[in-house]
Coordinates of C-alpha atoms and ligand atoms in Angstrom, one line a residue:
M1 CA 50.8 -44.4 -3.0
A2 CA 50.1 -41.0 -1.6
L3 CA 49.5 -38.2 -4.2
S4 CA 50.6 -34.7 -4.0
K5 CA 48.5 -31.7 -2.9
H6 CA 48.2 -30.8 -6.6
E7 CA 47.0 -34.3 -7.6
I8 CA 44.6 -34.4 -4.7
E9 CA 43.0 -31.1 -5.9
K10 CA 42.7 -32.7 -9.3
R11 CA 40.9 -35.7 -8.0
K12 CA 38.5 -33.4 -6.0
K13 CA 37.7 -31.5 -9.2
A14 CA 37.1 -34.9 -11.0
L15 CA 34.8 -36.0 -8.4
E16 CA 32.6 -32.8 -8.9
K17 CA 32.5 -33.5 -12.5
I18 CA 31.2 -37.1 -11.8
L19 CA 28.6 -35.6 -9.5
E20 CA 27.4 -33.2 -12.0
A21 CA 25.2 -35.9 -13.8
Y22 CA 23.0 -35.9 -10.7
P23 CA 20.0 -33.8 -10.0
A24 CA 20.8 -31.1 -7.1
K25 CA 19.4 -33.0 -4.2
T26 CA 21.0 -36.3 -5.3
K27 CA 24.2 -34.7 -5.9
K28 CA 24.3 -33.2 -2.4
N29 CA 23.4 -36.7 -0.9
R30 CA 26.2 -38.5 -2.9
R31 CA 28.8 -36.0 -2.2
S32 CA 28.3 -36.7 1.4
H33 CA 29.0 -40.4 0.9
I34 CA 32.3 -39.8 -0.9
V35 CA 35.6 -38.7 0.6
V36 CA 38.9 -37.8 -1.3
R37 CA 41.5 -38.7 1.2
D38 CA 43.3 -35.9 2.2
T39 CA 45.3 -35.8 5.4
S40 CA 45.7 -32.1 5.5
E41 CA 42.0 -31.9 6.2
G42 CA 42.3 -33.4 9.6
A43 CA 39.9 -36.0 10.6
Q44 CA 37.5 -36.7 7.5
E45 CA 33.8 -37.5 7.9
I46 CA 31.5 -39.6 5.7
T47 CA 27.8 -40.2 5.7
A48 CA 27.0 -43.9 5.9
N49 CA 24.3 -46.4 6.9
T50 CA 21.5 -44.1 5.4
R51 CA 18.8 -44.9 2.8
T52 CA 19.8 -45.5 -0.8
L53 CA 18.1 -42.9 -3.0
P54 CA 15.3 -44.3 -5.1
G55 CA 16.4 -44.7 -8.7
I56 CA 20.0 -45.4 -7.7
M57 CA 21.4 -48.7 -8.8
T58 CA 22.9 -50.0 -5.5
N59 CA 24.8 -53.2 -4.7
R60 CA 23.2 -53.5 -1.3
G61 CA 21.0 -56.3 0.0
C62 CA 18.2 -56.3 2.5
A63 CA 17.5 -57.1 6.1
F64 CA 16.4 -60.5 5.2
A65 CA 19.6 -61.2 3.4
G66 CA 21.6 -60.0 6.5
C67 CA 19.6 -62.0 9.0
K68 CA 19.0 -65.4 7.1
G69 CA 21.6 -65.3 4.5
V70 CA 24.5 -63.9 6.5
V71 CA 24.1 -64.8 10.2
L72 CA 21.8 -67.7 10.4
G73 CA 22.4 -69.5 7.1
P74 CA 25.8 -71.0 8.0
I75 CA 24.5 -72.7 11.1
K76 CA 24.3 -76.3 9.7
D77 CA 22.3 -78.2 12.3
M78 CA 19.3 -76.0 12.2
A79 CA 16.5 -75.9 9.5
H80 CA 16.1 -72.3 8.2
I81 CA 12.7 -71.8 6.9
V82 CA 12.1 -68.8 4.7
H83 CA 8.5 -67.7 5.0
G84 CA 7.8 -65.8 1.6
P85 CA 7.8 -66.0 -2.2
I86 CA 10.3 -68.6 -3.6
G87 CA 12.7 -66.1 -5.0
C88 CA 14.0 -64.9 -1.6
S89 CA 15.0 -68.4 -0.6
Y90 CA 16.2 -69.4 -4.1
Y91 CA 18.7 -66.4 -4.4
A92 CA 20.2 -67.2 -1.1
W93 CA 20.6 -70.8 -1.9
G94 CA 24.2 -71.7 -1.7
T95 CA 25.4 -68.3 -3.3
R96 CA 27.3 -67.2 -0.4
R97 CA 29.6 -70.3 -0.4
N98 CA 29.6 -70.7 3.4
K99 CA 30.9 -74.3 3.8
A100 CA 30.1 -76.7 6.6
K101 CA 30.9 -80.3 7.2
T102 CA 29.8 -82.8 9.9
A103 CA 30.9 -86.3 11.2
E104 CA 28.9 -89.2 9.8
G105 CA 25.4 -89.3 11.3
E106 CA 25.2 -85.7 12.4
V107 CA 22.6 -83.2 11.2
N108 CA 24.0 -81.1 8.4
L109 CA 21.3 -79.1 6.4
I110 CA 23.7 -76.5 4.8
N111 CA 22.8 -77.6 1.1
Y112 CA 19.1 -77.3 1.6
A113 CA 16.7 -74.4 1.2
F114 CA 13.4 -74.5 2.8
S115 CA 10.7 -72.0 1.7
T116 CA 7.0 -71.8 2.2
D117 CA 6.7 -70.7 -1.4
M118 CA 4.1 -68.0 -0.9
Q119 CA 1.7 -67.5 -3.6
E120 CA -0.8 -64.7 -4.3
S121 CA -3.7 -66.5 -2.4
D122 CA -1.4 -66.7 0.7
V123 CA -0.8 -63.0 0.5
V124 CA -4.6 -62.4 0.3
F125 CA -5.7 -65.0 2.9
G126 CA -2.8 -65.3 5.1
G127 CA 0.2 -67.7 5.0
E128 CA 0.3 -69.1 8.6
K129 CA -1.3 -72.5 7.8
K130 CA 1.3 -72.9 5.1
L131 CA 4.1 -72.2 7.6
I132 CA 2.7 -74.6 10.2
A133 CA 2.6 -77.3 7.6
M134 CA 6.1 -76.5 6.4
I135 CA 7.5 -76.7 10.0
D136 CA 5.9 -80.2 10.5
E137 CA 7.3 -81.5 7.3
V138 CA 10.8 -80.1 7.9
V139 CA 11.0 -81.2 11.5
E140 CA 9.6 -84.7 10.8
T141 CA 11.8 -85.3 7.7
M142 CA 15.0 -83.5 8.6
K143 CA 15.3 -83.8 12.3
P144 CA 16.9 -80.4 12.9
K145 CA 18.4 -79.4 16.2
A146 CA 16.5 -76.2 16.0
V147 CA 14.4 -74.2 13.5
T148 CA 14.5 -70.6 12.3
I149 CA 11.7 -68.8 10.6
T150 CA 12.7 -65.8 8.8
A151 CA 10.3 -63.3 7.4
T152 CA 10.4 -61.7 4.0
C153 CA 8.6 -58.5 2.9
P154 CA 5.2 -59.8 2.3
V155 CA 5.0 -61.4 5.7
G156 CA 5.3 -58.1 7.6
L157 CA 2.8 -56.4 5.2
I158 CA 0.1 -58.9 5.6
G159 CA 0.8 -59.5 9.3
D160 CA 1.3 -63.1 9.6
D161 CA 2.2 -63.9 13.1
I162 CA 5.3 -66.0 12.8
G163 CA 6.1 -65.5 16.5
S164 CA 2.9 -67.4 17.6
V165 CA 3.4 -70.0 15.0
A166 CA 7.0 -70.4 16.3
K167 CA 5.8 -70.8 19.9
A168 CA 3.4 -73.4 19.1
A169 CA 5.8 -75.5 17.0
E170 CA 8.2 -75.3 19.8
K171 CA 5.8 -76.7 22.2
K172 CA 4.7 -79.4 19.8
Y173 CA 8.3 -80.6 19.0
G174 CA 10.4 -79.7 22.1
I175 CA 13.2 -78.1 20.1
P176 CA 13.9 -74.3 19.8
V177 CA 11.8 -72.8 17.0
M178 CA 12.8 -69.2 16.6
S179 CA 11.2 -66.5 14.6
F180 CA 12.9 -63.5 13.1
N181 CA 11.0 -60.4 11.9
C182 CA 13.6 -59.5 9.4
E183 CA 11.5 -58.4 6.6
G184 CA 13.6 -57.1 3.7
Y185 CA 12.4 -53.5 3.9
K186 CA 13.5 -53.1 7.6
G187 CA 16.3 -50.6 8.0
V188 CA 18.4 -49.4 5.0
S189 CA 20.5 -52.6 4.2
Q190 CA 21.6 -56.0 5.3
S191 CA 22.8 -54.3 8.6
A192 CA 19.4 -54.2 10.2
G193 CA 19.2 -58.1 9.6
H194 CA 22.5 -58.8 11.3
H195 CA 21.3 -56.9 14.5
I196 CA 17.9 -58.9 14.6
A197 CA 19.8 -62.2 14.1
N198 CA 22.4 -61.4 16.8
N199 CA 19.6 -60.5 19.3
V200 CA 17.7 -63.7 19.0
L201 CA 20.7 -65.9 18.9
M202 CA 21.9 -64.3 22.2
Q203 CA 18.5 -64.5 23.8
R204 CA 17.7 -68.0 22.9
I205 CA 20.8 -70.1 22.2
I206 CA 24.2 -68.6 23.3
G207 CA 24.8 -69.7 26.9
S208 CA 21.9 -72.1 27.1
S209 CA 24.0 -75.1 28.0
D210 CA 24.9 -76.0 31.6
L211 CA 28.6 -76.0 30.8
E212 CA 30.4 -73.7 33.1
E213 CA 34.0 -74.2 32.1
P214 CA 35.5 -74.5 28.7
A215 CA 36.6 -78.0 27.5
G216 CA 40.2 -76.8 26.8
K217 CA 42.8 -74.3 27.6
Y218 CA 42.9 -70.9 25.9
A219 CA 39.3 -71.1 25.0
I220 CA 38.1 -68.7 22.3
N221 CA 35.1 -68.0 20.0
I222 CA 35.7 -66.6 16.6
L223 CA 33.0 -64.2 15.7
G224 CA 32.1 -62.7 12.4
E225 CA 33.7 -65.5 10.4
Y226 CA 31.5 -67.2 8.0
N227 CA 33.7 -69.9 6.4
I228 CA 33.2 -68.5 3.0
G229 CA 35.3 -70.9 0.7
G230 CA 36.7 -72.6 3.8
D231 CA 38.2 -69.4 5.4
S232 CA 37.5 -70.6 9.0
W233 CA 38.9 -74.0 8.5
E234 CA 42.3 -72.3 7.6
I235 CA 42.1 -70.0 10.5
E236 CA 41.2 -72.9 12.9
R237 CA 44.1 -75.0 11.5
V238 CA 46.7 -72.4 12.7
L239 CA 44.9 -71.6 16.0
K240 CA 44.7 -75.3 16.9
D241 CA 48.4 -75.6 15.9
I242 CA 49.1 -72.9 18.5
G243 CA 47.0 -74.6 21.1
Y244 CA 43.8 -72.7 21.1
H245 CA 40.5 -74.4 22.0
V246 CA 37.8 -73.1 19.6
V247 CA 34.6 -73.2 21.5
S248 CA 32.4 -71.9 18.6
V249 CA 32.6 -70.1 15.3
M250 CA 30.0 -67.6 14.7
T251 CA 28.6 -68.6 12.4
G252 CA 30.8 -70.3 9.8
D253 CA 30.4 -74.2 9.9
G254 CA 28.5 -73.4 13.1
S255 CA 26.1 -75.5 15.0
Y256 CA 23.4 -75.2 17.6
E257 CA 25.4 -77.5 19.7
Q258 CA 28.6 -75.2 19.6
L259 CA 26.7 -72.0 20.0
K260 CA 25.0 -73.2 23.5
D261 CA 28.5 -73.4 24.9
A262 CA 29.8 -70.1 23.6
H263 CA 29.6 -68.3 27.0
T264 CA 32.4 -70.5 28.3
A265 CA 35.1 -69.0 26.1
E266 CA 37.7 -66.8 27.7
L267 CA 38.2 -64.4 24.8
N268 CA 36.0 -63.5 21.7
L269 CA 37.9 -62.8 18.5
V270 CA 35.9 -60.5 16.2
Q271 CA 36.8 -60.9 12.6
C272 CA 33.9 -59.0 10.9
H273 CA 32.9 -56.3 13.3
R274 CA 30.0 -55.0 11.3
S275 CA 27.9 -58.1 11.4
I276 CA 28.4 -59.4 14.9
N277 CA 29.7 -56.7 17.2
Y278 CA 26.3 -56.8 19.0
I279 CA 26.9 -60.5 20.1
A280 CA 30.5 -59.5 21.2
E281 CA 29.1 -56.6 23.3
M282 CA 26.3 -58.6 24.8
L283 CA 28.6 -61.5 25.8
E284 CA 30.9 -58.9 27.4
E285 CA 28.0 -57.4 29.1
K286 CA 26.5 -60.7 30.4
Y287 CA 29.6 -62.8 31.0
G288 CA 32.3 -60.3 31.1
T289 CA 34.1 -61.9 28.2
P290 CA 36.4 -59.3 26.6
W291 CA 36.7 -59.3 22.8
L292 CA 39.6 -58.6 20.5
K293 CA 39.4 -57.2 17.0
V294 CA 41.4 -59.5 14.7
N295 CA 42.0 -59.5 11.0
F296 CA 42.9 -62.9 9.4
I297 CA 43.2 -61.6 5.9
G298 CA 46.6 -61.1 4.7
V299 CA 49.9 -62.7 5.9
Q300 CA 51.0 -59.7 8.1
S301 CA 47.4 -59.2 9.6
T302 CA 47.2 -62.9 10.4
A303 CA 50.5 -62.8 12.2
Q304 CA 49.6 -59.7 14.0
S305 CA 46.3 -61.0 15.0
L306 CA 47.9 -64.1 16.5
R307 CA 50.4 -62.0 18.4
D308 CA 47.6 -59.9 19.8
M309 CA 46.0 -63.0 21.0
A310 CA 49.0 -64.4 22.6
L311 CA 49.6 -61.1 24.3
Y312 CA 46.0 -61.1 25.6
F313 CA 46.6 -64.5 27.4
G314 CA 50.0 -63.3 28.4
D315 CA 51.4 -66.8 28.9
P316 CA 55.1 -66.8 27.8
A317 CA 54.8 -70.4 26.6
L318 CA 51.9 -69.4 24.4
I319 CA 53.7 -66.3 23.1
Q320 CA 56.7 -68.5 22.2
K321 CA 54.5 -71.2 20.6
T322 CA 52.8 -68.5 18.6
E323 CA 56.2 -67.2 17.2
E324 CA 57.2 -70.6 16.3
V325 CA 54.0 -71.3 14.4
I326 CA 54.3 -67.9 12.7
A327 CA 57.8 -68.6 11.7
K328 CA 56.8 -72.0 10.3
E329 CA 53.9 -70.7 8.3
L330 CA 55.9 -67.7 6.9
A331 CA 58.6 -69.9 5.7
Q332 CA 56.1 -71.7 3.6
V333 CA 54.2 -68.6 2.1
E334 CA 56.6 -65.7 1.9
V335 CA 58.7 -66.9 -1.0
V336 CA 55.5 -67.9 -3.0
M337 CA 53.9 -64.5 -2.3
E338 CA 57.1 -62.8 -3.6
Q339 CA 56.8 -64.8 -6.9
Y340 CA 53.1 -63.5 -7.3
K341 CA 54.2 -60.0 -6.3
K342 CA 56.6 -59.9 -9.3
L343 CA 53.6 -60.2 -11.6
C344 CA 51.3 -57.8 -9.8
E345 CA 53.6 -55.0 -8.5
G346 CA 52.5 -51.7 -9.5
K347 CA 48.8 -52.5 -10.2
T348 CA 46.0 -50.8 -8.8
A349 CA 42.6 -52.0 -7.3
F350 CA 39.1 -50.8 -6.2
C351 CA 38.1 -52.7 -3.1
F352 CA 34.4 -52.4 -2.7
V353 CA 32.7 -55.0 -0.6
G354 CA 30.0 -55.2 2.0
G355 CA 30.8 -54.2 5.5
S356 CA 34.3 -55.2 6.4
R357 CA 36.1 -56.7 3.6
G358 CA 36.6 -53.4 1.7
H359 CA 39.1 -52.6 4.6
H360 CA 40.4 -56.0 5.4
Y361 CA 41.5 -56.9 2.0
Q362 CA 43.6 -53.7 1.3
G363 CA 46.6 -55.2 3.4
L364 CA 46.5 -58.3 1.4
F365 CA 46.4 -56.5 -1.9
K366 CA 49.3 -54.5 -0.8
E367 CA 51.3 -57.7 0.1
I368 CA 51.4 -58.5 -3.6
G369 CA 52.3 -54.9 -4.6
I370 CA 48.7 -53.7 -5.4
D371 CA 47.5 -50.2 -4.2
T372 CA 44.0 -49.6 -3.5
V373 CA 43.0 -46.3 -5.1
L374 CA 39.2 -46.5 -4.4
A375 CA 37.5 -48.5 -1.5
G376 CA 34.2 -48.6 0.2
Y377 CA 31.4 -50.6 2.0
E378 CA 27.9 -51.3 0.8
F379 CA 26.5 -50.8 4.3
A380 CA 28.9 -50.1 7.0
H381 CA 28.4 -47.5 9.6
R382 CA 30.3 -44.4 10.2
D383 CA 32.7 -45.9 12.9
D384 CA 33.8 -48.5 10.3
Y385 CA 35.1 -45.7 8.2
E386 CA 36.1 -43.0 10.6
G387 CA 37.4 -45.2 13.5
R388 CA 36.9 -44.5 17.0
E389 CA 38.4 -42.1 19.5
V390 CA 41.3 -43.8 21.1
I391 CA 42.2 -43.1 24.6
P392 CA 44.6 -45.6 25.9
N393 CA 43.9 -46.0 29.6
I394 CA 45.6 -48.8 31.6
K395 CA 44.1 -49.6 35.1
M396 CA 46.2 -51.7 37.4
D397 CA 44.5 -54.2 39.9
A398 CA 44.4 -53.6 43.6
D399 CA 48.0 -54.6 44.5
N400 CA 49.2 -52.7 41.4
K401 CA 50.8 -55.8 39.9
N402 CA 48.6 -57.0 37.0
I403 CA 46.8 -54.9 34.4
E404 CA 43.3 -55.2 35.0
E405 CA 41.9 -53.6 32.0
I406 CA 43.0 -51.5 29.0
K407 CA 40.3 -49.2 27.8
V408 CA 40.9 -47.9 24.4
T409 CA 37.9 -45.6 23.9
K410 CA 36.0 -43.5 26.3
D411 CA 33.6 -45.9 27.7
E412 CA 34.2 -49.3 26.0
K413 CA 36.1 -51.9 27.7
R414 CA 38.2 -53.8 25.3
Y415 CA 41.1 -55.8 26.9
K416 CA 41.5 -57.3 30.4
L417 CA 45.0 -58.3 30.1
K418 CA 46.3 -60.6 32.7
I419 CA 49.9 -59.4 32.2
P420 CA 52.3 -58.4 35.0
K421 CA 53.1 -54.8 35.4
E422 CA 56.7 -55.3 34.5
R423 CA 55.8 -56.1 31.0
L424 CA 53.7 -53.1 30.7
E425 CA 56.5 -50.9 29.0
E426 CA 57.3 -53.8 26.7
I427 CA 53.6 -54.2 25.4
K428 CA 52.4 -50.7 25.6
D429 CA 53.2 -49.9 22.1
K430 CA 52.0 -53.3 20.9
I431 CA 48.4 -53.0 21.9
P432 CA 46.5 -53.4 18.7
L433 CA 45.0 -50.1 18.1
S434 CA 45.1 -50.1 14.4
Y435 CA 41.6 -51.4 14.0
Y436 CA 40.4 -48.2 15.6
N437 CA 41.7 -46.2 12.7
G438 CA 38.7 -47.1 10.5
M439 CA 39.0 -47.4 6.8
I440 CA 39.7 -43.7 6.0
K441 CA 42.8 -43.2 8.1
D442 CA 44.3 -46.3 6.6
M443 CA 44.2 -45.0 3.1
D444 CA 46.6 -43.0 1.1
D445 CA 46.2 -39.3 0.2
G446 CA 44.3 -38.9 -3.1
T447 CA 42.4 -42.2 -2.9
F448 CA 38.6 -42.2 -2.9
I449 CA 36.5 -43.7 -0.2
V450 CA 32.9 -44.3 -1.5
D451 CA 29.9 -45.4 0.6
D452 CA 27.2 -47.4 -1.2
L453 CA 29.0 -47.2 -4.6
N454 CA 26.5 -47.3 -7.4
H455 CA 26.4 -48.5 -10.9
Y456 CA 27.0 -45.1 -12.5
E457 CA 29.7 -44.1 -10.2
T458 CA 31.4 -47.5 -10.7
E459 CA 31.6 -46.8 -14.4
E460 CA 32.7 -43.2 -13.9
F461 CA 35.5 -44.0 -11.4
I462 CA 36.8 -46.7 -13.6
K463 CA 37.2 -44.3 -16.3
L464 CA 39.0 -41.8 -14.0
L465 CA 41.3 -44.1 -12.2
K466 CA 41.6 -47.0 -14.8
P467 CA 42.2 -49.6 -12.0
D468 CA 43.8 -53.0 -13.0
I469 CA 41.3 -55.2 -10.9
L470 CA 38.1 -54.7 -9.0
A471 CA 37.0 -56.6 -5.9
S472 CA 33.2 -56.7 -6.2
G473 CA 30.1 -58.7 -6.0
I474 CA 28.0 -60.4 -8.5
K475 CA 25.8 -57.6 -9.4
D476 CA 28.8 -55.4 -10.7
K477 CA 31.2 -58.2 -11.7
Y478 CA 30.2 -58.7 -15.3
V479 CA 29.6 -54.9 -16.1
I480 CA 33.3 -54.4 -14.9
Q481 CA 34.6 -57.3 -17.0
K482 CA 32.9 -56.0 -20.1
M483 CA 34.8 -52.9 -19.5
G484 CA 38.0 -55.0 -20.0
I485 CA 39.0 -55.1 -16.3
P486 CA 39.2 -58.4 -14.2
S487 CA 36.9 -58.6 -11.3
K488 CA 37.5 -60.7 -8.1
Q489 CA 34.3 -61.4 -6.3
L490 CA 35.2 -60.8 -2.7
H491 CA 31.9 -62.0 -1.3
S492 CA 31.9 -65.5 -2.7
Y493 CA 35.7 -65.7 -3.9
D494 CA 34.1 -66.6 -7.4
Y495 CA 34.6 -70.4 -7.0
S496 CA 37.8 -70.5 -5.1
G497 CA 39.0 -69.9 -1.6
P498 CA 39.9 -70.0 1.2
Y499 CA 41.6 -66.5 1.2
A500 CA 41.9 -66.1 5.0
G501 CA 45.0 -67.1 6.9
F502 CA 48.4 -67.8 5.5
K503 CA 47.6 -70.5 2.9
G504 CA 44.6 -68.4 2.1
A505 CA 46.7 -65.4 1.2
V506 CA 48.7 -67.6 -1.2
K507 CA 45.4 -68.7 -2.9
F508 CA 44.3 -65.1 -3.3
A509 CA 47.6 -64.1 -4.7
E510 CA 47.3 -67.1 -7.3
D511 CA 43.7 -66.2 -8.3
V512 CA 44.4 -62.6 -8.7
T513 CA 47.6 -63.1 -10.8
M514 CA 45.6 -65.6 -12.9
G515 CA 43.1 -62.8 -13.4
F516 CA 45.8 -60.6 -14.8
T517 CA 47.4 -63.2 -17.0
S518 CA 44.3 -64.7 -18.5
P519 CA 44.3 -64.2 -22.4
T520 CA 40.5 -63.1 -22.2
W521 CA 41.6 -59.5 -21.7
N522 CA 43.1 -59.5 -25.3
Y523 CA 39.6 -59.8 -26.7
I524 CA 38.1 -56.8 -24.9
V525 CA 39.0 -53.2 -25.3
P526 CA 38.5 -50.8 -22.2
P527 CA 36.4 -47.8 -23.0
W528 CA 39.4 -45.3 -22.6
K529 CA 41.2 -47.2 -25.3
S530 CA 38.4 -47.0 -27.8
S531 CA 37.1 -43.5 -27.3
P532 CA 38.9 -40.2 -26.4
T533 CA 39.1 -39.3 -22.8
L534 CA 40.0 -35.7 -23.4
E535 CA 37.2 -33.2 -24.4
G536 CA 37.7 -29.9 -25.9
T537 CA 37.7 -27.9 -29.1
V538 CA 40.7 -27.7 -31.6
T539 CA 41.4 -24.2 -32.8
E540 CA 43.6 -23.2 -35.6
G541 CA 46.7 -21.1 -35.3
Ligands
LIG1 S1 30.8 -62.9 4.7 FE1 30.7 -61.0 5.7 S2 32.6 -59.9 6.2 S3 29.3 -60.8 7.4 FE2 28.9 -59.1 5.9 S4 30.1 -57.4 6.5 FE3 28.1 -59.7 3.6 S5 27.7 -61.6 2.9 MO1 28.9 -60.4 1.2 S6 30.9 -60.8 1.7 FE4 30.5 -59.0 2.8 FE5 31.3 -58.7 5.1 FE6 30.8 -59.2 7.5 FE7 29.8 -61.5 3.4 S7 32.1 -57.7 3.4 S8 28.5 -58.3 1.9 S9 26.8 -59.0 5.3 N1 29.9 -59.7 4.5
LIG2 C1 24.0 -60.5 0.5 C2 25.0 -61.6 0.5 C3 26.2 -61.3 -0.5 C4 25.9 -61.0 -1.8 C5 27.2 -61.0 -2.7 C6 27.1 -60.3 -4.0 C7 27.2 -62.4 -0.3 O1 24.3 -59.5 0.7 O2 22.9 -60.8 0.3 O3 26.3 -59.3 -4.2 O4 27.9 -60.7 -4.9 O5 28.3 -62.3 0.2 O6 26.8 -63.6 -0.7 O7 26.8 -60.2 0.1

């Protein structure tokens, strides 16, 4: 709910108060990472994708997490060898809940963690021998389709040459063995690791098969979907019902075999823009495949994304089938969502997640009557917050009959719609531009947008805004719950999911409602109920 000018000013003052606890330099830095939404200021800017200041308790992860944990880890038929101390591998073992299944007899290594378990002596004398032995053991016992070797911090520091080791192993075994120099300290967050993984997958695997045509009609790839808690399975269920042929999912429940054919798709869907935009852009550059930003989180966003896809292909039969499937799905979920809404209506949330969910989940919260009063990303870039300049520019083909392409920004191609000119007027306003808004423009006046939210600020903003629920990760979850507020992990979905698509939205609504109705909260007193929140002196008379 948008606040009045007066209330917005109060929020701005409250923010200054929170920042007062910092030393001057830190205060200046953190102020630039926080925006109080105020439409009267015009386009609001934010600092993002910069180094977290030492001493600050951040929720961010590292480049290794972004490369191995996020992008590579879900690929099930490859062995992902972590070259480093055991902790790096252990903490990335199953915690992200990216699910994968295979038919009987096919390679599925999703539940394994392979690590060279580097010791002090390896750091002193070098760890390459250990890595070579590890590859031998893994290839011989597990029979993977390909191998990845990911570097952790010490590898770069001592100079182990994982590239040469990979090359030699590839020659020996005749399967791709790829090395990733994603040492944790590279860049400022997971984001650097995404980029490293994207580059190597594109160079080595995507498009490496001889297949020239897709194996089905309306062939698509789903990029930036990691099948957390089964999300991708729910999305694919609906897409297949409509009649799409899913060539590959990157990288949820993904496989080497699927990725090789990914260049044959006619359209790339981008669910998480932050982690895989590089591949979308490279596929567009190399194969001319356009990409479409989608959001399968929330009932309305899912329906909108399906409509956008049908519009892209422009086939009236597909458009009609899409509407039929949407109607069938809505009939099943809308009534149930209304029931949950009754229990959640009027509540408020913080929505702080990694690089895309902080934005994606706000619509779903809204569908059950919950307003997001503070949101942010751990490591997103400025365009994820601020959006991009939108200049719709529709170019017709040579005989002026079909739309050849629609550019939505100055120099980036986005759509090559094969739609007859006559339909232009009809679809013009439906071209999905909302994504280009970024998070800030989609939020109400008086809300806070916080980049790289830290421990101190989490506590302070909770005291200020008294939210009813927080979307968070594991590092902040329990601190929040000890403050008497339910926390829903939007990374791993706690032990639940799927949350994507139509049925996922219902599961989310159910879990959030359960969070509120749990009797646990009767045993905990939030800080503002046990200590005074007003400060001042009492004078007589
Ligand atoms: S599944 Fe994705 S949706 S890939 Fe990314 S930016 Fe992480 S692992 Mo945690 S939940 Fe999170 Fe996003 Fe994309 Fe996940 S919001 S932080 S690196 N993320
Ligand atoms: C990562 C992975 C993570 C961590 C989640 C959390 C995930 O960044 O290394 O902090 O709870 O989703 O598993 O984002």
